[in-house]
Short mmCIF file of C-alpha atoms and ligand atoms in Angstrom, two decimals:
data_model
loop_
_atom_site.label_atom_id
_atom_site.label_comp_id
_atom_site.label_asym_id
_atom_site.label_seq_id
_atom_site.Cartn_x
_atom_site.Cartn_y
_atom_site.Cartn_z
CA UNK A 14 -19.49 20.22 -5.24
CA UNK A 15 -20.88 18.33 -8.33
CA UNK A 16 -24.19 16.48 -7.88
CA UNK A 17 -23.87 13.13 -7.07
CA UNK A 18 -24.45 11.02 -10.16
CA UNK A 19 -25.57 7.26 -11.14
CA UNK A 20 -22.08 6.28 -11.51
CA UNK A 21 -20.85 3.46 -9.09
CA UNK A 22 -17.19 3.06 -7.33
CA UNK A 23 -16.38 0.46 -5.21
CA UNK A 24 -13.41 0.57 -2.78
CA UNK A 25 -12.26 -1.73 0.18
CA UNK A 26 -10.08 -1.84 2.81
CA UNK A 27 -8.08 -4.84 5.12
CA UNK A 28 -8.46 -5.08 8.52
CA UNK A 29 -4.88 -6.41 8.81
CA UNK A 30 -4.32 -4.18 12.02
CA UNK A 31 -5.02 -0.73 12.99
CA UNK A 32 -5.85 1.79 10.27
CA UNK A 33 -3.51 4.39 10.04
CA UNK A 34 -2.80 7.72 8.54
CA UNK A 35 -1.18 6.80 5.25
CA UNK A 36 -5.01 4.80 5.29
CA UNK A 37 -6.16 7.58 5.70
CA UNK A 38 -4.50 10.35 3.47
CA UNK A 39 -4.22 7.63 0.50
CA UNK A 40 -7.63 6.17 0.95
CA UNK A 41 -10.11 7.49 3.18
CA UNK A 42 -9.85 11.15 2.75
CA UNK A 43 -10.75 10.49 -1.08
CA UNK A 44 -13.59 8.03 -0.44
CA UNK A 45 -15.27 10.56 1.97
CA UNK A 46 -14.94 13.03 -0.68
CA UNK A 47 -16.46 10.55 -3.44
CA UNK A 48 -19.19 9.39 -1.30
CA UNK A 49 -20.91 12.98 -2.22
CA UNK A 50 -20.42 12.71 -5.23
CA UNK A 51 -21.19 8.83 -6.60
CA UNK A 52 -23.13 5.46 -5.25
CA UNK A 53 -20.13 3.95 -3.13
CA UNK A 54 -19.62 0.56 -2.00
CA UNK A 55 -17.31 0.34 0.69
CA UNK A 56 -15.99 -2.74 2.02
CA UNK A 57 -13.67 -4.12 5.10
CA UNK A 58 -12.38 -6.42 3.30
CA UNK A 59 -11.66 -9.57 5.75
CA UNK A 60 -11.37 -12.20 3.07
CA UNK A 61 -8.83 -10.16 1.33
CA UNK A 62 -7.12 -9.96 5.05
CA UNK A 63 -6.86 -14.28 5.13
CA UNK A 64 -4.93 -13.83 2.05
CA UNK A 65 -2.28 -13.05 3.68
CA UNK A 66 -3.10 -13.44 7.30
CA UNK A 67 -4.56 -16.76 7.63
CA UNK A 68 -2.31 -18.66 9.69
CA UNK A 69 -3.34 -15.39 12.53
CA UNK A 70 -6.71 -14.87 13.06
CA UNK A 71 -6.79 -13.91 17.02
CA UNK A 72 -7.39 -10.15 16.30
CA UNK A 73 -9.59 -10.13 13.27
CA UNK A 74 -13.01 -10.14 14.69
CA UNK A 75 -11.50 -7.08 16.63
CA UNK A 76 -9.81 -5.36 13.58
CA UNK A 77 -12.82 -6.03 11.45
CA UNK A 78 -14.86 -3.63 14.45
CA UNK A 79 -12.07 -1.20 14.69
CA UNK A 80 -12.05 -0.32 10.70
CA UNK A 81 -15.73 -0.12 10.93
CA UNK A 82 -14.71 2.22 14.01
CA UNK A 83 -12.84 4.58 11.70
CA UNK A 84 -14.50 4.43 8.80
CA UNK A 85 -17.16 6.35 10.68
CA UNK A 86 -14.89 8.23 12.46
CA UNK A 87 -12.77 9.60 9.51
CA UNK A 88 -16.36 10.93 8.08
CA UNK A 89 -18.08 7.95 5.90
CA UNK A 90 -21.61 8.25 6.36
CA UNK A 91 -23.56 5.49 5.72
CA UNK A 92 -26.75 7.32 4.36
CA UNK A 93 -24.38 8.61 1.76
CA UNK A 94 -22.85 4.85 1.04
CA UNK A 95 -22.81 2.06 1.54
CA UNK A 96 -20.02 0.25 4.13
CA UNK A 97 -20.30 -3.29 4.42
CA UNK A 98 -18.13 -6.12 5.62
CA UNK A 99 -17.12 -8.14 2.36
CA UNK A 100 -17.76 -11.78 3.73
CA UNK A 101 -21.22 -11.17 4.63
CA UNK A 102 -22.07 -10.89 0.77
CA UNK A 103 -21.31 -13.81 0.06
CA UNK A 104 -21.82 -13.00 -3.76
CA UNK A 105 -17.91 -11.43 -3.74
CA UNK A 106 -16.86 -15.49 -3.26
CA UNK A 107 -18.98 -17.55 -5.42
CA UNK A 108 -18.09 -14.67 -8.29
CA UNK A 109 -14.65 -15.09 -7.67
CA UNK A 110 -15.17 -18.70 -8.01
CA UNK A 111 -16.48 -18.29 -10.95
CA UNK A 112 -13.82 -16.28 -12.69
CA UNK A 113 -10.98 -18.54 -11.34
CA UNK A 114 -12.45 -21.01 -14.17
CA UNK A 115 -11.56 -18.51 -17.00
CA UNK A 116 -8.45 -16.86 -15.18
CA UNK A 117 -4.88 -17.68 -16.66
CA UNK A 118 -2.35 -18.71 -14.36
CA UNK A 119 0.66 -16.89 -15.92
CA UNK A 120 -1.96 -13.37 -15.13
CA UNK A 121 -1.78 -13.66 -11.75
CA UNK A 122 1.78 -14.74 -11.75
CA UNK A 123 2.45 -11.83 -13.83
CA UNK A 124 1.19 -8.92 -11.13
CA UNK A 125 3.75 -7.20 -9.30
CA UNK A 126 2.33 -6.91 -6.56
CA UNK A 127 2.20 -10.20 -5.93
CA UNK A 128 6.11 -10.70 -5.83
CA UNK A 129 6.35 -7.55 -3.76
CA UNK A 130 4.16 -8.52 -1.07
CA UNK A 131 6.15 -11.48 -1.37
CA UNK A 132 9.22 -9.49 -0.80
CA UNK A 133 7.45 -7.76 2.08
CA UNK A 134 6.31 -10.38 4.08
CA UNK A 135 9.23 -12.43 3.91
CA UNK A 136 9.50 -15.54 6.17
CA UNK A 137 5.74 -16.09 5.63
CA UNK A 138 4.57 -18.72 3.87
CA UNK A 139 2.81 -17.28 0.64
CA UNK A 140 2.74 -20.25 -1.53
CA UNK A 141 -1.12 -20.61 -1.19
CA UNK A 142 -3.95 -20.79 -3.41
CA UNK A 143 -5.70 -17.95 -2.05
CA UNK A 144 -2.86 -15.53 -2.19
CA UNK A 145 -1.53 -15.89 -5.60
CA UNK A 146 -5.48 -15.82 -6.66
CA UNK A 147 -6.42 -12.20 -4.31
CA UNK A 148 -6.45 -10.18 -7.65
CA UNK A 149 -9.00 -12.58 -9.09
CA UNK A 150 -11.24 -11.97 -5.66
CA UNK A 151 -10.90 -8.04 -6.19
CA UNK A 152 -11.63 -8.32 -9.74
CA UNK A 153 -14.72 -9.78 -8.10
CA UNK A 154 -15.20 -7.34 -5.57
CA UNK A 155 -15.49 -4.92 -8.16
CA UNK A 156 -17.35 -6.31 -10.75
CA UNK A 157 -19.95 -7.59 -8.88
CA UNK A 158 -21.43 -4.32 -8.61
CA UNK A 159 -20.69 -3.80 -12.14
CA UNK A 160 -18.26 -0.38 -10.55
CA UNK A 161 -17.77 2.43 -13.78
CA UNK A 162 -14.59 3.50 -11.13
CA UNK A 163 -12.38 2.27 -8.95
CA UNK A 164 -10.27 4.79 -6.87
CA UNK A 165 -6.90 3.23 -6.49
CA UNK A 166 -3.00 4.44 -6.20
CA UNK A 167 -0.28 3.59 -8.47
CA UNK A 168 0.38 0.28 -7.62
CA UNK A 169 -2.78 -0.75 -7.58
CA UNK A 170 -3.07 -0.01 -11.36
CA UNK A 171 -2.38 -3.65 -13.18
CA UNK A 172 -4.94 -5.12 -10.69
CA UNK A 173 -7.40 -2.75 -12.20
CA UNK A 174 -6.03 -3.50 -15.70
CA UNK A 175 -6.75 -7.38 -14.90
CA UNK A 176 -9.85 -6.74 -13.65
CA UNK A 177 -11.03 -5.34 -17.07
CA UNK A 178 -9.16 -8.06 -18.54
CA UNK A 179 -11.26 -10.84 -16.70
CA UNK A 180 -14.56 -9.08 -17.31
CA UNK A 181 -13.56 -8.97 -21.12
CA UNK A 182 -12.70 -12.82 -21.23
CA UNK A 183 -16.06 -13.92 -19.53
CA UNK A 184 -17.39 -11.36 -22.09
CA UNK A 185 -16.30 -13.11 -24.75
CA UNK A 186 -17.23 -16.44 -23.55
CA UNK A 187 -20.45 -15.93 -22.33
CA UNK A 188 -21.70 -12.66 -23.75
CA UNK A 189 -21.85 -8.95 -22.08
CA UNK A 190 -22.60 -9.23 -18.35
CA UNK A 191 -19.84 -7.26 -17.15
CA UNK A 192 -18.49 -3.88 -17.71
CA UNK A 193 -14.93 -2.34 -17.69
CA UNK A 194 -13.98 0.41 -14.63
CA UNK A 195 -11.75 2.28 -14.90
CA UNK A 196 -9.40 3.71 -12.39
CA UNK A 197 -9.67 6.67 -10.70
CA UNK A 198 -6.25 7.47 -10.01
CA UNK A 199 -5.79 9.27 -6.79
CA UNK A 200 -2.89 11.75 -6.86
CA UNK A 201 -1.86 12.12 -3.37
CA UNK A 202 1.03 12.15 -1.44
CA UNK A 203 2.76 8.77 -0.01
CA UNK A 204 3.38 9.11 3.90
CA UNK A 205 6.31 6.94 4.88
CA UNK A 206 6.43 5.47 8.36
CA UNK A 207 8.10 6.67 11.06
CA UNK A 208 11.41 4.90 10.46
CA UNK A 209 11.28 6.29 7.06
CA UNK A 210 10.53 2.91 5.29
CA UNK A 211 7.31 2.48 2.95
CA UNK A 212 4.31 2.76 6.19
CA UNK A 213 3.15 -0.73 6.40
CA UNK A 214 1.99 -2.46 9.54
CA UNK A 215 3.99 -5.33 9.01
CA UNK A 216 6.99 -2.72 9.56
CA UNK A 217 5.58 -2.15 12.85
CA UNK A 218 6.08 1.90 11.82
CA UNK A 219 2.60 3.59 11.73
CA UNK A 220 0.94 5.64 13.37
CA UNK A 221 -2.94 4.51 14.09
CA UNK A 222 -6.01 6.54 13.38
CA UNK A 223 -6.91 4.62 17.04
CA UNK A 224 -3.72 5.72 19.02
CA UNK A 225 -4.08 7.94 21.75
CA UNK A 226 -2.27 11.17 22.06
CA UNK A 227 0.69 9.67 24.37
CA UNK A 228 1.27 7.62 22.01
CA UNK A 229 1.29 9.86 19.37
CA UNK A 230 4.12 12.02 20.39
CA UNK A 231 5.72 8.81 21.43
CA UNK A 232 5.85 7.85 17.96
CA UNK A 233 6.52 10.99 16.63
CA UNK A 234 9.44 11.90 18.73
CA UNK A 235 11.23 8.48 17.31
CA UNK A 236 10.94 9.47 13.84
CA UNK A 237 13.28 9.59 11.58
CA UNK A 238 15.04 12.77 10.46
CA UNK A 239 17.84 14.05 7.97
CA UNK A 240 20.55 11.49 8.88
CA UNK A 241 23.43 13.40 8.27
CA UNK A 242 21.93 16.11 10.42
CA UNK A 243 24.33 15.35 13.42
CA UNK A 244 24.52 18.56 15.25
CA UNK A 245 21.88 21.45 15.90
CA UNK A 246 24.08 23.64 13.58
CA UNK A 247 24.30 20.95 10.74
CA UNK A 248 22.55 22.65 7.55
CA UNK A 249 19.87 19.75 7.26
CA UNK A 250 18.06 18.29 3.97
CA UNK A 251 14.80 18.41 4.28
CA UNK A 252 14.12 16.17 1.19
CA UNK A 253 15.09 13.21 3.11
CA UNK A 254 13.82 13.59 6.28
CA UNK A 255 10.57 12.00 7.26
CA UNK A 256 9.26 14.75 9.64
CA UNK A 257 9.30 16.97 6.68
CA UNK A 258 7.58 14.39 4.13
CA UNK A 259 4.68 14.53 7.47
CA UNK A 260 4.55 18.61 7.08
CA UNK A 261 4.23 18.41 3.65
CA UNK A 262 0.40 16.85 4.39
CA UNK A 263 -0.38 18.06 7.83
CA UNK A 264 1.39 21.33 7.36
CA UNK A 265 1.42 22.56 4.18
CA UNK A 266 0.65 26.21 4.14
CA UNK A 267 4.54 26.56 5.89
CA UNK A 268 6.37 24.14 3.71
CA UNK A 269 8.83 26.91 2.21
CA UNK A 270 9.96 28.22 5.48
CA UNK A 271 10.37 25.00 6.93
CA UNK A 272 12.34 23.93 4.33
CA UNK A 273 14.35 27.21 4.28
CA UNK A 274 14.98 26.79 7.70
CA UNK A 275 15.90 23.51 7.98
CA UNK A 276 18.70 24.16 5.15
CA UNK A 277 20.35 26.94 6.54
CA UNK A 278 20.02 25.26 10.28
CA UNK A 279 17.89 28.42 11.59
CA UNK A 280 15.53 25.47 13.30
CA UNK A 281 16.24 22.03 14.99
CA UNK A 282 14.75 19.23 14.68
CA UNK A 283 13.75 18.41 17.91
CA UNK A 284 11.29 22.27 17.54
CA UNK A 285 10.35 20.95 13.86
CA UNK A 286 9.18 17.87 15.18
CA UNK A 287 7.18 19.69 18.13
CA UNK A 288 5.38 22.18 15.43
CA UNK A 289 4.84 19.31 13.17
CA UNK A 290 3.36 17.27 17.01
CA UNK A 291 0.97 20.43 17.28
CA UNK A 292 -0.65 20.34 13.68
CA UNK A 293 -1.23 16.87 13.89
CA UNK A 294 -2.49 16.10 17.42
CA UNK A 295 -5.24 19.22 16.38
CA UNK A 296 -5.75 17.23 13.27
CA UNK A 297 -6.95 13.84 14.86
CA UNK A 298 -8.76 15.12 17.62
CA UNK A 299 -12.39 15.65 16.21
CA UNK A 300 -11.12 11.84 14.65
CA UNK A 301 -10.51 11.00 18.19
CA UNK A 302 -13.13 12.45 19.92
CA UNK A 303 -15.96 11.42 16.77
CA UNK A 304 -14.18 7.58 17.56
CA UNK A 305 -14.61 7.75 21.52
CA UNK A 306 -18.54 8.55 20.33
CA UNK A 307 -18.76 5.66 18.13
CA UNK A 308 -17.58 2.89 20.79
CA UNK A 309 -19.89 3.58 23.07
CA UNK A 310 -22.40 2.33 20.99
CA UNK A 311 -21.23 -1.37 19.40
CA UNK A 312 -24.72 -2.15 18.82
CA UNK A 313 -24.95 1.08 16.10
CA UNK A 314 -21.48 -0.50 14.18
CA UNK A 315 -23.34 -3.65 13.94
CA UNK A 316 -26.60 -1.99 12.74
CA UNK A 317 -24.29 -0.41 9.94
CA UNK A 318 -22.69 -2.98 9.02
CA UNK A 319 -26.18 -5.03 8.69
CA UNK A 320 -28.07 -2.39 6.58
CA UNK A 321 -24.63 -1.94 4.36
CA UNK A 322 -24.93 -6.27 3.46
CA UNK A 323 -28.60 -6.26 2.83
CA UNK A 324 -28.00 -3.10 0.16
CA UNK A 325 -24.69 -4.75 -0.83
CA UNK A 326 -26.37 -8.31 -1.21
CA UNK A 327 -29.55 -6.20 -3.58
CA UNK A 328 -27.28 -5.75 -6.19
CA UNK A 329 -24.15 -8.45 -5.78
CA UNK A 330 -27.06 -11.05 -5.98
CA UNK A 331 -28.60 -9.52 -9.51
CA UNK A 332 -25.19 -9.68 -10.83
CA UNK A 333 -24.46 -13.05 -9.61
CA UNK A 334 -27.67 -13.88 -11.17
CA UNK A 335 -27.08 -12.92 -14.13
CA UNK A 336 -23.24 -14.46 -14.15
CA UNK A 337 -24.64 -17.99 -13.12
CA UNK A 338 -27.35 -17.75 -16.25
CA UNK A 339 -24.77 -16.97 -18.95
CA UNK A 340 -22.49 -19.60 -18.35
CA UNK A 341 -25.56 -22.09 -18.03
CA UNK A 342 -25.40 -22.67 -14.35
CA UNK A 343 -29.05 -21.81 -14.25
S1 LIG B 25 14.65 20.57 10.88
FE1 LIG B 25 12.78 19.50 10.47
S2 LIG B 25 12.82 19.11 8.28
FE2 LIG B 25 14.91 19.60 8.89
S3 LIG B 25 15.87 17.62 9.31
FE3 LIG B 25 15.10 18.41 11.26
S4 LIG B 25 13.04 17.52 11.45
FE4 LIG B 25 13.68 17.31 9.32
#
């Protein structure tokens, strides 16, 4: 492993719900691997979660607990970063205020994400303020601890891109405060949910890091597989069935045989699905059992999340600091 360097990255996550394993395999795996290796900041981002979920806010004192819950649990360690909650620093706002003076309209109109959450949460009422200006928050998020990376996925890319476009702008207004991350493009595979749709938990289709075993094969046992795959001695396609895309990640080392097997209808799908219940229930269990730990003792998430804001606040404040004084607010 290389030795950890100077270099900063800054990640967060929403506590829209339960965190789940395409969470975890497209996110957390990487930021446990990064926090050995860079200073991380890593946030539950709740603001980020009333972008969207503001008219619902019932659960999120909960959810906000429960990602701090598995953050732990997946194997973040906060003497080797630092996990905070992103409203107690306040710095992340009044920066983001701030660069919503110098942020074109037509750049946020312009992300695509922000038409296919749109798409995605149809029926909801997206037409807000807050919402269209999220990417101008994250830019925020990022830059107020002046990140060199930012570990995304693909479609997180033009919100990176107009993140270094911001911090050029107030650049050139107001002189060199703020540098320009890059991405750190993490290459890993997408897990779709269980009806074989993009895993979201607005699709109601995930499976949680949180659920218990029961529920577990529950969910398992209603997933998806090769449609046209009517009877046991159908020759099946493996490519589009969503129990394979599953033993592609948690299975891997078997991935040919499976595959051969499945297309020449030497194995069913209800056996597949029990192999693939077996590799994945051993999977989550020191998850499970590491989580069971961690609840016993709310008073330790708190303490966590406290130490995480006053090392979080250290350095957003310094930045904010030095933001105000160039464009003559102090
Ligand atoms: S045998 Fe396995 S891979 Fe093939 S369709 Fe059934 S569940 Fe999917």
């Amino acid at each position: 492993m290389p030795a950890k360097t100077e270099k900063v990255v800054v990640s967060g996550i929403q506590p829209s719900g339960k965190l789940h394993l395409g969470n975890l395999i497209g996110a957390l795996l990487n930021w446990v691997k990064l926090q050995d290796q860079y200073q991380c900041y890593f946030f539950i981002a709740d603001l980020h979660a009333l972008t969207t979920g503001y008219d619902n806010v019932k659960k999120l004192r909960e959810d906000i607990i429960d990602v701090a819950v598995d953050l732990l649990a997946v194997g973040l360690d906060p003497e080797k970063c630092v996990i905070f909650k992103q409203s107690d620093v306040p710095e992340h706002s009044e920066l983001h205020l701030l660069f919503s003076m110098i942020t074109p309209l037509p750049w946020l109109e312009r992300v695509p994400t922000y038409k296919s959450k749109i798409e995605e949460l149809k029926g909801k009422d997206l037409g807000t303020y807050g919402f269209l200006g999220y990417p101008v928050l994250q830019a925020a998020d990022i830059l107020i601890y002046k990140a060199d990376m930012v570990p995304v996925g693909e479609d997180q890319l033009p919100h990176i891109e107009l993140t270094r476009e911001i911090a050029r702008r107030f650049n050139f207004f107001y002189g060199e405060v703020f540098p320009q991350p890059k991405d750190l493009l993490t290459d890993v595979p997408t897990l779709p949910g269980i009806d074989g749709r993009k895993m979201s938990k607005s699709y109601n289709n995930t499976i949680s890091l949180s659920d218990p075993p029961d529920t577990v094969i529950k969910k398992v046992n209603q997933m998806i597989t090769d449609p046209a795959r009517i009877k046991r001695e159908d020759k099946g396609h493996p490519d589009v069935c969503t129990v394979f895309s599953y033993h592609k990640v948690f299975n891997k080392p078997e991935i040919k045989k499976i595959a051969e097997e499945c297309q020449s209808a030497a194995r069913g799908c209800v056996e597949c699905k029990k192999e693939f219940l077996n590799h994945l229930l051993k999977y989550l269990e020191p998850i499970h059992k590491k989580r069971a730990e961690i609840i016993k003792h709310p008073e330790k998430i708190e303490q966590v999340l406290q130490e995480g804001m006053l090392r979080a606040k250290k350095i957003s404040g310094a930045t904010l600091n030095e933001a105000r004084r160039a464009m003559g607010l102090k």
